[in-house]
Tab-separated table of C-alpha atoms in Angstrom:
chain	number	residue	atom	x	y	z
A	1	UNK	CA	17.501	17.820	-38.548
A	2	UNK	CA	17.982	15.461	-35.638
A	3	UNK	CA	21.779	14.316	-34.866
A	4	UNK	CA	20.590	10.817	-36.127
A	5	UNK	CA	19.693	12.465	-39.277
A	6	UNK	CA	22.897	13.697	-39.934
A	7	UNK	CA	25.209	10.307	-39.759
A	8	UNK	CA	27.027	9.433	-42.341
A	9	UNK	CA	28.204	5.787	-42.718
A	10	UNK	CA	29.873	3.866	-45.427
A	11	UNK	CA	27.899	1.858	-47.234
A	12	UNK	CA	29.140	-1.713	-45.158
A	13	UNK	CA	28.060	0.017	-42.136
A	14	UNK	CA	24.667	1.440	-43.724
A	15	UNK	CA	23.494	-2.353	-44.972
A	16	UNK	CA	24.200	-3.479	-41.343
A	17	UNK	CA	22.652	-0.975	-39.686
A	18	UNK	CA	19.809	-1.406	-41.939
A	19	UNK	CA	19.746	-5.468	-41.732
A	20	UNK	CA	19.990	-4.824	-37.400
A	21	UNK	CA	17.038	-2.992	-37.482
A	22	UNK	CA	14.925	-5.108	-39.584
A	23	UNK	CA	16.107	-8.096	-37.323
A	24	UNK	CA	15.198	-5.892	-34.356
A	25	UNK	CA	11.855	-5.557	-35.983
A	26	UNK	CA	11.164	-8.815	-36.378
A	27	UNK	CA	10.545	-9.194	-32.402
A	28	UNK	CA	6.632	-7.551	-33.683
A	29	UNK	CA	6.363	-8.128	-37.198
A	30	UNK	CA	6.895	-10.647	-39.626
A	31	UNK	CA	9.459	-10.897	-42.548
A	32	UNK	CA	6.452	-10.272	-44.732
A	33	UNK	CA	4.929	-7.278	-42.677
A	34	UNK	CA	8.392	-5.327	-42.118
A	35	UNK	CA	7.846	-1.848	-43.331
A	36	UNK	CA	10.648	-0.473	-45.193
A	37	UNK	CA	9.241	2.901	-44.778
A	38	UNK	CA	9.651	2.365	-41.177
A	39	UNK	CA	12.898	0.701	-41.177
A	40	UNK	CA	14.611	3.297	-43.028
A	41	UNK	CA	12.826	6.588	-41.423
A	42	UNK	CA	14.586	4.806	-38.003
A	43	UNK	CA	17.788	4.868	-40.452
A	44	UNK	CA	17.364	8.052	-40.945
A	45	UNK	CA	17.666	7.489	-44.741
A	46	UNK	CA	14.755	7.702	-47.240
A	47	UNK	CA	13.131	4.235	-48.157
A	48	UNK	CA	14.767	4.945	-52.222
A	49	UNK	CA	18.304	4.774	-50.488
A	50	UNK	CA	17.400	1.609	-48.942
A	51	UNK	CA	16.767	0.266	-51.428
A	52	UNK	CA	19.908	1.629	-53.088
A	53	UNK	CA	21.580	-0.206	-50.876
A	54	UNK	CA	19.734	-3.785	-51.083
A	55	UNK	CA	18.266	-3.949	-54.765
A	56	UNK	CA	14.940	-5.115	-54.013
A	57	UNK	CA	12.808	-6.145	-50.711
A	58	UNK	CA	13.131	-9.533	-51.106
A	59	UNK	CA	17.369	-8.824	-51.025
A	60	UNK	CA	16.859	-6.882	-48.029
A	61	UNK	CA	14.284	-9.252	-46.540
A	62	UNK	CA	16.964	-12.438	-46.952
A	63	UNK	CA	19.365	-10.203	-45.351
A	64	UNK	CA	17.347	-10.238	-42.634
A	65	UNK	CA	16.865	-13.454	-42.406
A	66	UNK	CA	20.391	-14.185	-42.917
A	67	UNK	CA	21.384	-12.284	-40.151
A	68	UNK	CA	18.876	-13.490	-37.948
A	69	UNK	CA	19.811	-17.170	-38.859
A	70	UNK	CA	23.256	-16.111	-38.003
A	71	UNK	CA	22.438	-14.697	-34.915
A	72	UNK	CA	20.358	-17.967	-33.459
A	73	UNK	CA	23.139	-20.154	-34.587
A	74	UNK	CA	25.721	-17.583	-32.532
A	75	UNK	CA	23.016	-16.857	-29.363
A	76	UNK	CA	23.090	-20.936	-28.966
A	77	UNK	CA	26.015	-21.877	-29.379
A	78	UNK	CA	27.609	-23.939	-26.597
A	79	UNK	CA	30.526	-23.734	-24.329
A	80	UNK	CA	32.437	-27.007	-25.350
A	81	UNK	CA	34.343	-26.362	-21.575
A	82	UNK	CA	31.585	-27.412	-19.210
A	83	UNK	CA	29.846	-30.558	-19.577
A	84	UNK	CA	27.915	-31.846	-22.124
A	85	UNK	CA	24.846	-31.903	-20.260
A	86	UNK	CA	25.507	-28.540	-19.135
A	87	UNK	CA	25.809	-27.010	-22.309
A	88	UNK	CA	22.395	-29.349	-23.929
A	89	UNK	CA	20.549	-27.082	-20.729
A	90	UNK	CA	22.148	-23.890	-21.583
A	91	UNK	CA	21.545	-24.227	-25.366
A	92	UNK	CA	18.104	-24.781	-25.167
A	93	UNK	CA	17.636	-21.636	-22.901
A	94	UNK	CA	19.303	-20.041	-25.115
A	95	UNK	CA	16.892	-20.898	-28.161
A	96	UNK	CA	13.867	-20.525	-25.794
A	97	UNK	CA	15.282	-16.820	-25.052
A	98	UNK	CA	16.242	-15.702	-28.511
A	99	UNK	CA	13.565	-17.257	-30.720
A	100	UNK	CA	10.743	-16.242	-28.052
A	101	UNK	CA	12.141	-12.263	-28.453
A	102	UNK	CA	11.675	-13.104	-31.996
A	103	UNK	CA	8.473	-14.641	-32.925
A	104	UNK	CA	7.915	-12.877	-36.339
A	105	UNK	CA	11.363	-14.579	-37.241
A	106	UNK	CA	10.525	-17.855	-36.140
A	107	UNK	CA	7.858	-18.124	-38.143
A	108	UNK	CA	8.918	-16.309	-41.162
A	109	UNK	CA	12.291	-18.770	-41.327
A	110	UNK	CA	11.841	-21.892	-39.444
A	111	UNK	CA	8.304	-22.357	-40.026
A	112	UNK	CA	7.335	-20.649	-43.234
A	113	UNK	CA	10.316	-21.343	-44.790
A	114	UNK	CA	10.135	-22.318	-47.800
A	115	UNK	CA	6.674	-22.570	-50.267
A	116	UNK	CA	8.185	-22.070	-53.575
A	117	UNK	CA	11.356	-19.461	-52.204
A	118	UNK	CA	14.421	-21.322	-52.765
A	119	UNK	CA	16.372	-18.476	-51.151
A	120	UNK	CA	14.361	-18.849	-48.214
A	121	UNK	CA	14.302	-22.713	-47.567
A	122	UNK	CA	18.273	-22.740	-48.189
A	123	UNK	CA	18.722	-20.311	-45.742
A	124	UNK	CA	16.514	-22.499	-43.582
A	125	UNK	CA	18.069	-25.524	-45.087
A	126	UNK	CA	21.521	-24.303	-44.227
A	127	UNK	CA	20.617	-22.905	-40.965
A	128	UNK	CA	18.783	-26.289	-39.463
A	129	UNK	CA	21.937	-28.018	-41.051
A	130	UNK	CA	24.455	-26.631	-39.053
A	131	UNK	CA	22.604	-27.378	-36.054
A	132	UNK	CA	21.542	-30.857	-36.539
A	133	UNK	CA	25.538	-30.881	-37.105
A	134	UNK	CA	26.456	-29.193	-33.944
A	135	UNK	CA	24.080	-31.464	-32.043
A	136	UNK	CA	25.864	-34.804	-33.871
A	137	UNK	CA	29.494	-33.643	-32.835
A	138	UNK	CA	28.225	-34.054	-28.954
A	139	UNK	CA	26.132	-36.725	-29.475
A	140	UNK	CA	28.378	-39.361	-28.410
A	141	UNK	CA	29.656	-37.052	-24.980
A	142	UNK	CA	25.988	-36.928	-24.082
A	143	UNK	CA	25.949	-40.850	-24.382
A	144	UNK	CA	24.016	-41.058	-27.616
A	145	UNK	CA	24.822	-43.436	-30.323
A	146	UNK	CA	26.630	-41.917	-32.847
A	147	UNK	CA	26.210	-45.151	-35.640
A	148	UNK	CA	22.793	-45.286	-35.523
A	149	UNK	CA	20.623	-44.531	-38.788
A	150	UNK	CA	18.280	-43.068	-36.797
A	151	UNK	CA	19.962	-40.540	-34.827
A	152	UNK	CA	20.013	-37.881	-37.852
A	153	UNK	CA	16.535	-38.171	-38.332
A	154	UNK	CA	15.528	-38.169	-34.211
A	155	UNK	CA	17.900	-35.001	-34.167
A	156	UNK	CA	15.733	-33.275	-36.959
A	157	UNK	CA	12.629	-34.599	-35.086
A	158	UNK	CA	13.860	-33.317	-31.936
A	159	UNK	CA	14.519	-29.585	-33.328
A	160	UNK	CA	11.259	-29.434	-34.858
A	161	UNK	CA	9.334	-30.496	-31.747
A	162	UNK	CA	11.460	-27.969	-30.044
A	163	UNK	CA	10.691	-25.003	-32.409
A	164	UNK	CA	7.120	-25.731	-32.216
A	165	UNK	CA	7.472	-25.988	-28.751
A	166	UNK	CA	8.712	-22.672	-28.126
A	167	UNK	CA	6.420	-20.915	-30.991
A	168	UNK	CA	3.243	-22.590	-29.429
A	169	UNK	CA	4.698	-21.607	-26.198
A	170	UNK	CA	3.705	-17.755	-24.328
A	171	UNK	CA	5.962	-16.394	-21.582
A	172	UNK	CA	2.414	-14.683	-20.597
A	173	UNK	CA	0.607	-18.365	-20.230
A	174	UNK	CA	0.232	-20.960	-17.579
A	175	UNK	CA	3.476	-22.852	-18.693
A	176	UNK	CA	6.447	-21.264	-16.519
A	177	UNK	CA	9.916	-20.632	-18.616
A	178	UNK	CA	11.259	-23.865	-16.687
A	179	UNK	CA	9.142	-26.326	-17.439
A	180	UNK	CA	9.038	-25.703	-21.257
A	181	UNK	CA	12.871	-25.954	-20.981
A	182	UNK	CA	12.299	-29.585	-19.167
A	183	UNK	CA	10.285	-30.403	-21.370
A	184	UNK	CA	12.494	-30.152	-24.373
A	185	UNK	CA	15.850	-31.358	-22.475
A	186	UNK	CA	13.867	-34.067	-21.453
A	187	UNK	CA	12.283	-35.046	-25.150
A	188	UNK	CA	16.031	-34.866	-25.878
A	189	UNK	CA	17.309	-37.479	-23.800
A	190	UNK	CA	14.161	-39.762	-24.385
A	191	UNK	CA	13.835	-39.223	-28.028
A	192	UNK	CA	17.416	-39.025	-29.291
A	193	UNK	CA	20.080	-40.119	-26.940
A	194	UNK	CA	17.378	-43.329	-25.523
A	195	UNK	CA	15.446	-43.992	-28.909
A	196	UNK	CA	13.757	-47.413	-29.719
B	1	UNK	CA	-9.313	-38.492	-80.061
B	2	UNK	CA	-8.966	-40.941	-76.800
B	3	UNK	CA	-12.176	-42.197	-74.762
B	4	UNK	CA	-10.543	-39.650	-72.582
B	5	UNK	CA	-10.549	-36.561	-74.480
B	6	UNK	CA	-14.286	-37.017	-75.586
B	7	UNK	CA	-15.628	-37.517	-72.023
B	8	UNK	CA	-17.824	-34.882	-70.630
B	9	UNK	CA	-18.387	-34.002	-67.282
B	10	UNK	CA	-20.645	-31.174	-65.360
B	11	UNK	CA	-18.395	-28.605	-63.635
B	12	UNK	CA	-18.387	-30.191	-60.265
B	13	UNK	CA	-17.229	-33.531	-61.248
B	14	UNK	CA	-14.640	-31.452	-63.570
B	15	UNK	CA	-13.539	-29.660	-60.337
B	16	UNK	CA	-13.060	-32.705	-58.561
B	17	UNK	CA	-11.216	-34.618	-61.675
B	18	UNK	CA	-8.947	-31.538	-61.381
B	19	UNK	CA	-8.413	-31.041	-57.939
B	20	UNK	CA	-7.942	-35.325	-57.555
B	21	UNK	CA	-5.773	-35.318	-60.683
B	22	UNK	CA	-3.715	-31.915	-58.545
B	23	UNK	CA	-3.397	-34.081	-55.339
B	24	UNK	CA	-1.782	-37.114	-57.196
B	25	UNK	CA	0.980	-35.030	-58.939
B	26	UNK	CA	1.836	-34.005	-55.606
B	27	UNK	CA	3.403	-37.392	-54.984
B	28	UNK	CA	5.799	-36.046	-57.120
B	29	UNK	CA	5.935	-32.626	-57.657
B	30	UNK	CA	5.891	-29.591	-54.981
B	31	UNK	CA	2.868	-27.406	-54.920
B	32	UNK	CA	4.831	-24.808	-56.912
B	33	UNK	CA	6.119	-27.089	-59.326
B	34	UNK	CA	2.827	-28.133	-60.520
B	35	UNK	CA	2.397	-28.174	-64.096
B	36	UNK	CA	-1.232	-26.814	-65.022
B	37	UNK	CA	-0.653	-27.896	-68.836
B	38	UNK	CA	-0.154	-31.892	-67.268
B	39	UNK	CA	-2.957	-31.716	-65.489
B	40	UNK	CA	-5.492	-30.704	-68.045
B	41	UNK	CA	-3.809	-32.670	-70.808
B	42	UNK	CA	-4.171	-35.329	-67.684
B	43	UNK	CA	-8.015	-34.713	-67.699
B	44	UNK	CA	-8.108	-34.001	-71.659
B	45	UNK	CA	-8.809	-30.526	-71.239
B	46	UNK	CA	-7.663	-27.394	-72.592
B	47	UNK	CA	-5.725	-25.322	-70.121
B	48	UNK	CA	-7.465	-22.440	-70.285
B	49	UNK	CA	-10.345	-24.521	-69.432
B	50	UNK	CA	-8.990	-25.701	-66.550
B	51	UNK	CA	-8.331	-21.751	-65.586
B	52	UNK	CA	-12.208	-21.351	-66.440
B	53	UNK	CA	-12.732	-23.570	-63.908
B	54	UNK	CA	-10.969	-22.462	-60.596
B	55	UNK	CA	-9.857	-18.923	-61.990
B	56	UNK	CA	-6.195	-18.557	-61.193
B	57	UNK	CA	-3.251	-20.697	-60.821
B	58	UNK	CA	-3.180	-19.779	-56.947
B	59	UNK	CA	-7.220	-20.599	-56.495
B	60	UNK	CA	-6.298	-23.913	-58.280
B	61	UNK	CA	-3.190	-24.740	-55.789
B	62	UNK	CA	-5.281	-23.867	-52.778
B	63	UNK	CA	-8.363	-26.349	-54.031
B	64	UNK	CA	-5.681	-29.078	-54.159
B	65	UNK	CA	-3.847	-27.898	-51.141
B	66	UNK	CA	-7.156	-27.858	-48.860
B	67	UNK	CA	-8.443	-31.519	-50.468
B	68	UNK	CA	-5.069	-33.299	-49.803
B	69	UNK	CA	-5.433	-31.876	-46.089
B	70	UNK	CA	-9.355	-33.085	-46.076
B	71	UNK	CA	-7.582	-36.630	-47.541
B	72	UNK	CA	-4.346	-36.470	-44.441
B	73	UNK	CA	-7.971	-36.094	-41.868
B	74	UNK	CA	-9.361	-38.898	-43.547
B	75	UNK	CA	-7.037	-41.268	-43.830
B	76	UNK	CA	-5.568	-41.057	-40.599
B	77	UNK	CA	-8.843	-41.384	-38.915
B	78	UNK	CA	-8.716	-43.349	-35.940
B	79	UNK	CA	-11.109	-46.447	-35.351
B	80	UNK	CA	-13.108	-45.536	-32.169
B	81	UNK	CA	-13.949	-49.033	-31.801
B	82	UNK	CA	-10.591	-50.698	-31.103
B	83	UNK	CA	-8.155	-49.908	-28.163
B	84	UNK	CA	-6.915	-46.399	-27.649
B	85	UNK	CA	-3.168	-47.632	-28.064
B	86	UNK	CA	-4.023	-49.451	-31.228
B	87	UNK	CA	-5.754	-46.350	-32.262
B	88	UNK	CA	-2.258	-44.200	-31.692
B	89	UNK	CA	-0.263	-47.200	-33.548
B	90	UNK	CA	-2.685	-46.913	-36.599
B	91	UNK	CA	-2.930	-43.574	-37.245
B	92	UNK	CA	0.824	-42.769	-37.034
B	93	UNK	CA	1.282	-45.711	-39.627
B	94	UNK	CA	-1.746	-44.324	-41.678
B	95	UNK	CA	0.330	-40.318	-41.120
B	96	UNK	CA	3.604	-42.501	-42.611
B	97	UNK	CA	1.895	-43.964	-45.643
B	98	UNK	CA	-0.197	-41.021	-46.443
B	99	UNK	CA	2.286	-38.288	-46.339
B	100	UNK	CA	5.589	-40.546	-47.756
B	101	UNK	CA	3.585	-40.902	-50.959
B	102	UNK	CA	2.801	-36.997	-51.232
B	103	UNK	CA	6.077	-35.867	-50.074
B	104	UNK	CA	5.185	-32.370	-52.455
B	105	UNK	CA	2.158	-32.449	-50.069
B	106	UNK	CA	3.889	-32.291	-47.013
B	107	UNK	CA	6.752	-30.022	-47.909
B	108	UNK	CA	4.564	-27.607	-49.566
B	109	UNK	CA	1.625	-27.819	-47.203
B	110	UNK	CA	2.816	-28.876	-43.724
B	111	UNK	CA	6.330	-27.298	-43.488
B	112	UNK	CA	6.315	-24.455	-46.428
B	113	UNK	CA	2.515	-23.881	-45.290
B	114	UNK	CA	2.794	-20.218	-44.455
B	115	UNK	CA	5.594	-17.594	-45.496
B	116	UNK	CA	2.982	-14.473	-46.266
B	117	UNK	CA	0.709	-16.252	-47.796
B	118	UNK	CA	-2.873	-16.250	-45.218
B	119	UNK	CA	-4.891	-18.774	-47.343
B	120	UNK	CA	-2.327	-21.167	-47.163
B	121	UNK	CA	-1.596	-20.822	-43.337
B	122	UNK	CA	-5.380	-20.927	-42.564
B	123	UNK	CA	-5.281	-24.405	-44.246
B	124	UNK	CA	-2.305	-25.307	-42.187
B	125	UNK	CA	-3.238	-24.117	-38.904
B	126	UNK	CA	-7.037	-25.748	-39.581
B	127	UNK	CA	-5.506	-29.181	-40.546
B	128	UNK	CA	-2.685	-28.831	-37.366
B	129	UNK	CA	-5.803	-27.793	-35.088
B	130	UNK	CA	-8.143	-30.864	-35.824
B	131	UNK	CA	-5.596	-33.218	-35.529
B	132	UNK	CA	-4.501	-31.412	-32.279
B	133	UNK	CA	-8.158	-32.091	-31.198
B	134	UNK	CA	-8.108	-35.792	-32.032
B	135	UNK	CA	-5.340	-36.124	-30.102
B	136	UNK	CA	-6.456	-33.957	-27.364
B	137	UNK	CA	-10.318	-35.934	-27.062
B	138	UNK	CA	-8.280	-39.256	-27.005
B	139	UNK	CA	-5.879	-38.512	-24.619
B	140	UNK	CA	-7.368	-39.457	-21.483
B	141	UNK	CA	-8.343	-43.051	-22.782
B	142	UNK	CA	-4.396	-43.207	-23.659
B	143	UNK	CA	-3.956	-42.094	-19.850
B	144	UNK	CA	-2.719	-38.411	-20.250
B	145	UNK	CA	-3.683	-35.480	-17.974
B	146	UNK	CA	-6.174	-33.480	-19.714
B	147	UNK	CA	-6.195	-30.334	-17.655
B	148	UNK	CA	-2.201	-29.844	-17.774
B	149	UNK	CA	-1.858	-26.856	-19.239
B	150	UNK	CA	1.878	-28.423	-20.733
B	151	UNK	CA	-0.714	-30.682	-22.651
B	152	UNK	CA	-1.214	-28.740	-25.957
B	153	UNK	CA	2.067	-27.794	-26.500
B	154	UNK	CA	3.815	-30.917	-25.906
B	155	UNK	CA	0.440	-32.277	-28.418
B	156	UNK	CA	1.480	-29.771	-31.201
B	157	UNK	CA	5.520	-30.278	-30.429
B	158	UNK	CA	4.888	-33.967	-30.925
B	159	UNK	CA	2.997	-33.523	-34.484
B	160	UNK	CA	5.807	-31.152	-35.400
B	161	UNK	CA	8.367	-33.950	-34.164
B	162	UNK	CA	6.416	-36.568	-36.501
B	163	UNK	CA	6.100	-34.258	-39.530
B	164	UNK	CA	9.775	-33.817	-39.961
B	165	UNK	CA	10.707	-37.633	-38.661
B	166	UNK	CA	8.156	-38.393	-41.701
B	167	UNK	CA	10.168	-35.877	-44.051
B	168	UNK	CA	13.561	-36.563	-42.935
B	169	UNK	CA	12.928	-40.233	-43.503
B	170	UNK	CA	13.524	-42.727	-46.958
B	171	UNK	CA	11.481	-46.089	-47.335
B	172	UNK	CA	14.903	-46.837	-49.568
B	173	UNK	CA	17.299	-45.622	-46.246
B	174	UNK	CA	18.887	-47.563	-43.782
B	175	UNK	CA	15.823	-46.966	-41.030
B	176	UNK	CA	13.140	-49.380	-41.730
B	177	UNK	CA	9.514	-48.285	-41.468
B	178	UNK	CA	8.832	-50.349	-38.806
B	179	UNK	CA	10.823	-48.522	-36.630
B	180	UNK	CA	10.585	-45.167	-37.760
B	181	UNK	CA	7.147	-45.900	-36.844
B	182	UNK	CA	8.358	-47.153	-33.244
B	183	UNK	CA	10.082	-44.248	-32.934
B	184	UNK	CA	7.242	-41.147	-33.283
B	185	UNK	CA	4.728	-43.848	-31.296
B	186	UNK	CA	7.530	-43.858	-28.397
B	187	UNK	CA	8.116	-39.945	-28.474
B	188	UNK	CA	4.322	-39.834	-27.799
B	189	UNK	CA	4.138	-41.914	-24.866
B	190	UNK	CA	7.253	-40.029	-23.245
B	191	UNK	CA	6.662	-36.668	-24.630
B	192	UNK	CA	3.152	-35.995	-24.412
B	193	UNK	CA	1.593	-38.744	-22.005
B	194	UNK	CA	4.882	-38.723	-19.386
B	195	UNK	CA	5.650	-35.183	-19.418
B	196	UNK	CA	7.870	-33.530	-16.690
């Protein structure tokens, strides 16, 4: 038996070790591809306990997504103590760096969200939420127009260009890192802080 | 028995009765939420008729699925004949009328389209790839850069940005269409003709 083999961990610490590799894996596969045999050999647990653990794939595959959703809101999440067009820069890098790591994510939740699995799209729901919120508590330091009717919906519109933006994007392709960033800061101050 | 019930039609006109009768609930309903006993008392036929017909519930969802995305092609069809601009005005007020009738369309095709299930992504990524092409053979009369290789992504980011500015808005809100309108034409010109 390897050393690995041999660790025992309550069962708090199992689940998240379990739910950290299945985010892990999500950098390759999909939500819908993850093998559980896989994820729980690298465990070091049989695929039964796993499933001890979580009930059902579908429980462990929203933990997954939970966690990842939690992580992407935490990865991007701004330092309110340097300017606001400092931290608009900084968060989309941010995005670009942690979604791009984890394509099969990306379009498991933000994309393929929801088609009939209410757990799902409120996960999505929730996790979109919080950042159209985040982006509407700055709004008004980055010179937007907080008032507006239209600002909620060119906020939504601005996160979904930006999340197809990144998924369409390849590190590997003729578009450099930079210029994608650009290219969403800038769609930021044209579309929402300048709209018509 | 109705006019209705006592009507008899050869299986391809049946399919299409269906299938048309499929695309209209989705004005109201999801895709998921589709009730197969509505639609063939709809059509005066027996349910199990209706299965005869396309097989399964899923085969039934995906003929209705794949003729509402045939309908979005169609009715957003630009008019080679008149100015490109007017063309871009038209068919983004054509994309708002089409889609904010069939919001169970959109949310169930265009943003739910893919979570695990391939059928339903191949749909997607066919009816997001021809209107990527319409865009992209236009684009030069409209006096973008066609060999940028920023050019399809900020194309595909911009139909993502008008999706969701389509979904996120209410004809009974405080934006008007007029402007919500305005707004997706604008992001065009500055996101995908005036890129950085």
């Amino acid at each position: 038996m390897t050393a690995q083999r041999r660790t025992r961990l309550d069962p708090d610490a199992r689940r998240s070790q379990l739910v950290e590799i299945g985010v892990r894996a999500l950098s390759r596969d999909s939500l819908y591809d993850l093998s559980l045999d896989e994820i729980a050999a690298e465990a070091g647990i049989s695929r039964s306990l796993l499933f001890h653990y979580f009930g059902s794939k579908r429980r462990f595959q929203l933990a997954v997504v939970e966690a990842a959703a939690a992580g992407l809101l935490t990865h991007t999440e701004p330092d309110r103590s340097r300017p606001p067009s400092v931290q608009l820069r900084q968060s989309i890098e941010d995005s670009v760096a942690y979604v791009s790591a984890r394509r099969g994510l990306y379009l498991s939740l933000v994309r393929g969200a929801a088609s009939g699995d209410e757990a799902m799209r409120e996960i999505f729901d929730r996790t979109r939420g919080a950042l159209v919120d985040r982006i509407m508590d700055g709004i008004a330091d980055l010179g937007g127009t907080p008032g507006d009717p239209l600002l909620p919906i060119a906020v939504r519109s601005w996160l979904a260009l930006t999340e197809e933006a990144i998924i369409s994007w390849s590190p590997d392709g003729p578009v450099d890192r930079d210029r994608l960033i650009t290219f969403v800061e800038t769609a930021f101050y044209r579309a929402v802080l300048d709209p018509p």
